[in-house]
PDB file of C-alpha atoms in Angstrom:
ATOM      1  CA  GLN B1223     131.600 188.108  76.345  1.00 90.00           C
ATOM      2  CA  VAL B1224     135.093 187.451  77.715  1.00 97.00           C
ATOM      3  CA  GLN B1225     135.319 185.332  80.838  1.00 98.00           C
ATOM      4  CA  LEU B1226     138.415 185.030  83.064  1.00 98.00           C
ATOM      5  CA  VAL B1227     138.892 182.337  85.671  1.00 98.00           C
ATOM      6  CA  GLU B1228     141.973 182.425  87.994  1.00 97.00           C
ATOM      7  CA  SER B1229     143.385 179.324  89.714  1.00 97.00           C
ATOM      8  CA  GLY B1230     146.492 178.128  91.549  1.00 97.00           C
ATOM      9  CA  GLY B1231     146.386 180.267  94.699  1.00 98.00           C
ATOM     10  CA  GLY B1232     147.091 178.788  98.104  1.00 98.00           C
ATOM     11  CA  LEU B1233     149.212 178.925 101.257  1.00 98.00           C
ATOM     12  CA  VAL B1234     152.998 179.172 100.760  1.00 98.00           C
ATOM     13  CA  GLN B1235     155.923 179.675 103.146  1.00 98.00           C
ATOM     14  CA  ALA B1236     157.974 182.863 102.841  1.00 98.00           C
ATOM     15  CA  GLY B1237     160.712 182.257 100.318  1.00 98.00           C
ATOM     16  CA  GLY B1238     158.684 179.744  98.399  1.00 98.00           C
ATOM     17  CA  SER B1239     157.210 179.781  94.928  1.00 98.00           C
ATOM     18  CA  LEU B1240     153.713 179.550  93.417  1.00 98.00           C
ATOM     19  CA  ARG B1241     152.222 179.895  89.924  1.00 98.00           C
ATOM     20  CA  VAL B1242     148.765 181.284  89.450  1.00 98.00           C
ATOM     21  CA  SER B1243     146.911 180.869  86.145  1.00 98.00           C
ATOM     22  CA  CYS B1244     144.065 182.656  84.383  1.00 98.00           C
ATOM     23  CA  ALA B1245     142.009 180.919  81.729  1.00 98.00           C
ATOM     24  CA  PHE B1246     140.426 183.153  79.045  1.00 98.00           C
ATOM     25  CA  SER B1247     137.376 182.350  77.006  1.00 98.00           C
ATOM     26  CA  GLY B1248     134.729 184.012  74.836  1.00 97.00           C
ATOM     27  CA  ARG B1249     136.954 185.858  72.291  1.00 96.00           C
ATOM     28  CA  THR B1250     140.295 185.590  70.518  1.00 95.00           C
ATOM     29  CA  PHE B1251     142.852 185.464  73.305  1.00 95.00           C
ATOM     30  CA  SER B1252     145.796 186.777  71.203  1.00 93.00           C
ATOM     31  CA  SER B1253     143.882 190.022  70.533  1.00 93.00           C
ATOM     32  CA  TYR B1254     143.995 190.929  74.219  1.00 95.00           C
ATOM     33  CA  ALA B1255     146.650 192.388  76.488  1.00 95.00           C
ATOM     34  CA  MET B1256     146.601 190.702  79.927  1.00 96.00           C
ATOM     35  CA  GLY B1257     147.474 191.862  83.374  1.00 97.00           C
ATOM     36  CA  TRP B1258     147.686 190.789  87.000  1.00 98.00           C
ATOM     37  CA  PHE B1259     146.551 192.922  89.922  1.00 97.00           C
ATOM     38  CA  ARG B1260     146.348 192.219  93.618  1.00 98.00           C
ATOM     39  CA  GLN B1261     144.472 193.540  96.612  1.00 97.00           C
ATOM     40  CA  ALA B1262     145.542 193.026 100.216  1.00 97.00           C
ATOM     41  CA  PRO B1263     143.344 193.669 103.290  1.00 91.00           C
ATOM     42  CA  GLY B1264     143.081 197.380 103.975  1.00 94.00           C
ATOM     43  CA  LYS B1265     144.814 198.380 100.690  1.00 96.00           C
ATOM     44  CA  GLU B1266     143.663 199.425  97.232  1.00 95.00           C
ATOM     45  CA  ARG B1267     144.052 197.159  94.231  1.00 95.00           C
ATOM     46  CA  GLU B1268     147.494 197.552  92.635  1.00 96.00           C
ATOM     47  CA  PHE B1269     149.152 196.635  89.408  1.00 96.00           C
ATOM     48  CA  VAL B1270     151.487 193.674  89.542  1.00 98.00           C
ATOM     49  CA  ALA B1271     152.398 192.716  85.976  1.00 97.00           C
ATOM     50  CA  GLY B1272     151.198 193.076  82.407  1.00 96.00           C
ATOM     51  CA  ILE B1273     151.895 191.513  79.064  1.00 96.00           C
ATOM     52  CA  GLY B1274     150.876 192.504  75.503  1.00 93.00           C
ATOM     53  CA  GLY B1275     149.045 190.355  73.025  1.00 86.00           C
ATOM     54  CA  SER B1276     152.388 189.205  71.712  1.00 73.00           C
ATOM     55  CA  ALA B1277     155.213 188.458  74.130  1.00 63.00           C
ATOM     56  CA  PRO B1278     157.827 189.476  75.160  1.00 70.00           C
ATOM     57  CA  PHE B1279     156.512 193.037  75.976  1.00 91.00           C
ATOM     58  CA  THR B1280     156.000 193.031  79.712  1.00 95.00           C
ATOM     59  CA  ALA B1281     155.868 195.399  82.706  1.00 95.00           C
ATOM     60  CA  TYR B1282     156.173 194.922  86.499  1.00 97.00           C
ATOM     61  CA  ARG B1283     155.724 196.928  89.623  1.00 96.00           C
ATOM     62  CA  ASP B1284     159.100 197.657  91.224  1.00 97.00           C
ATOM     63  CA  THR B1285     158.440 195.522  94.358  1.00 97.00           C
ATOM     64  CA  VAL B1286     158.096 192.285  92.309  1.00 98.00           C
ATOM     65  CA  LYS B1287     160.764 192.823  89.649  1.00 97.00           C
ATOM     66  CA  GLY B1288     163.224 189.937  89.675  1.00 97.00           C
ATOM     67  CA  ARG B1289     160.769 187.718  91.633  1.00 98.00           C
ATOM     68  CA  PHE B1290     157.664 187.499  89.474  1.00 98.00           C
ATOM     69  CA  THR B1291     157.354 186.565  85.816  1.00 98.00           C
ATOM     70  CA  ILE B1292     154.256 187.036  83.679  1.00 97.00           C
ATOM     71  CA  SER B1293     153.839 184.833  80.594  1.00 96.00           C
ATOM     72  CA  ARG B1294     151.114 183.695  78.214  1.00 94.00           C
ATOM     73  CA  ASP B1295     150.328 180.683  76.123  1.00 94.00           C
ATOM     74  CA  ASN B1296     148.162 181.747  73.264  1.00 91.00           C
ATOM     75  CA  ASP B1297     147.507 178.136  72.177  1.00 94.00           C
ATOM     76  CA  LYS B1298     145.991 177.439  75.618  1.00 97.00           C
ATOM     77  CA  SER B1299     144.328 180.891  76.027  1.00 97.00           C
ATOM     78  CA  THR B1300     146.018 181.197  79.449  1.00 97.00           C
ATOM     79  CA  VAL B1301     148.164 183.800  81.192  1.00 97.00           C
ATOM     80  CA  TYR B1302     150.418 182.876  84.114  1.00 98.00           C
ATOM     81  CA  LEU B1303     152.111 184.620  87.005  1.00 98.00           C
ATOM     82  CA  GLN B1304     155.078 182.752  88.336  1.00 98.00           C
ATOM     83  CA  MET B1305     155.945 184.053  91.787  1.00 98.00           C
ATOM     84  CA  SER B1306     159.242 183.243  93.483  1.00 98.00           C
ATOM     85  CA  ASN B1307     160.926 184.264  96.752  1.00 98.00           C
ATOM     86  CA  LEU B1308     157.497 185.126  98.146  1.00 98.00           C
ATOM     87  CA  LYS B1309     157.250 187.587 100.953  1.00 98.00           C
ATOM     88  CA  LEU B1310     154.648 188.146 103.657  1.00 97.00           C
ATOM     89  CA  GLU B1311     153.763 191.391 101.872  1.00 96.00           C
ATOM     90  CA  ASP B1312     152.728 189.455  98.756  1.00 98.00           C
ATOM     91  CA  THR B1313     149.629 188.124 100.547  1.00 98.00           C
ATOM     92  CA  ALA B1314     146.646 189.268  98.606  1.00 98.00           C
ATOM     93  CA  VAL B1315     143.810 188.259  96.334  1.00 98.00           C
ATOM     94  CA  TYR B1316     145.294 188.166  92.822  1.00 98.00           C
ATOM     95  CA  TYR B1317     143.091 189.139  89.830  1.00 98.00           C
ATOM     96  CA  CYS B1318     143.738 188.774  86.173  1.00 98.00           C
ATOM     97  CA  ALA B1319     142.365 191.289  83.620  1.00 97.00           C
ATOM     98  CA  ALA B1320     142.010 191.526  79.851  1.00 96.00           C
ATOM     99  CA  GLY B1321     142.076 194.559  77.581  1.00 95.00           C
ATOM    100  CA  TYR B1322     141.545 194.602  73.782  1.00 93.00           C
ATOM    101  CA  GLY B1323     144.645 195.305  71.758  1.00 88.00           C
ATOM    102  CA  SER B1324     148.203 194.111  71.466  1.00 78.00           C
ATOM    103  CA  ARG B1325     149.861 196.862  73.508  1.00 86.00           C
ATOM    104  CA  LEU B1326     150.458 196.073  77.144  1.00 87.00           C
ATOM    105  CA  ILE B1327     148.378 197.924  79.713  1.00 85.00           C
ATOM    106  CA  VAL B1328     149.378 199.178  83.175  1.00 86.00           C
ATOM    107  CA  ARG B1329     146.268 201.203  84.152  1.00 90.00           C
ATOM    108  CA  SER B1330     143.360 199.364  85.706  1.00 91.00           C
ATOM    109  CA  ASP B1331     140.782 201.531  84.024  1.00 92.00           C
ATOM    110  CA  GLN B1332     142.117 200.469  80.592  1.00 92.00           C
ATOM    111  CA  TYR B1333     141.248 196.809  81.233  1.00 95.00           C
ATOM    112  CA  GLU B1334     137.784 195.707  80.109  1.00 95.00           C
ATOM    113  CA  TYR B1335     137.306 192.324  81.780  1.00 97.00           C
ATOM    114  CA  TRP B1336     138.225 190.949  85.228  1.00 97.00           C
ATOM    115  CA  GLY B1337     138.347 187.557  86.884  1.00 98.00           C
ATOM    116  CA  GLN B1338     137.038 186.729  90.342  1.00 97.00           C
ATOM    117  CA  GLY B1339     140.454 186.399  91.929  1.00 97.00           C
ATOM    118  CA  THR B1340     142.535 183.744  93.664  1.00 98.00           C
ATOM    119  CA  GLN B1341     143.855 183.998  97.223  1.00 98.00           C
ATOM    120  CA  VAL B1342     147.615 183.836  97.770  1.00 98.00           C
ATOM    121  CA  THR B1343     148.714 183.688 101.402  1.00 98.00           C
ATOM    122  CA  VAL B1344     152.354 183.795 102.457  1.00 98.00           C
ATOM    123  CA  ASP B1345     153.294 182.792 106.017  1.00 96.00           C
ATOM    124  CA  SER B1346     156.447 182.326 108.018  1.00 92.00           C
TER     125      SER B1346
END
């Protein structure tokens, strides 16, 4: 069974940067597309970024384009989300997800496995 563990969240000032990580275990990492989602208080979970089993095929929601970068290191079985120029609206719990196959995935119901999430808080 696939397990996903997020890390790297924390408190950051607006305009700052933070990188969150997701460690994958249990199966062959390179066989899975990976994604990042987030959920803020009072809002539904939303897609942030996705990457296929083989980079550089990626996708981002419009509000994070140019600020966030998703990447993966298949040798370390880890996917990353580098967040720059953070805004108050980016405050949320960030979740990583895995879906079998090399094609990138943007729909939450197409992902099979989910991590527990890591809190990212942006303040002034």
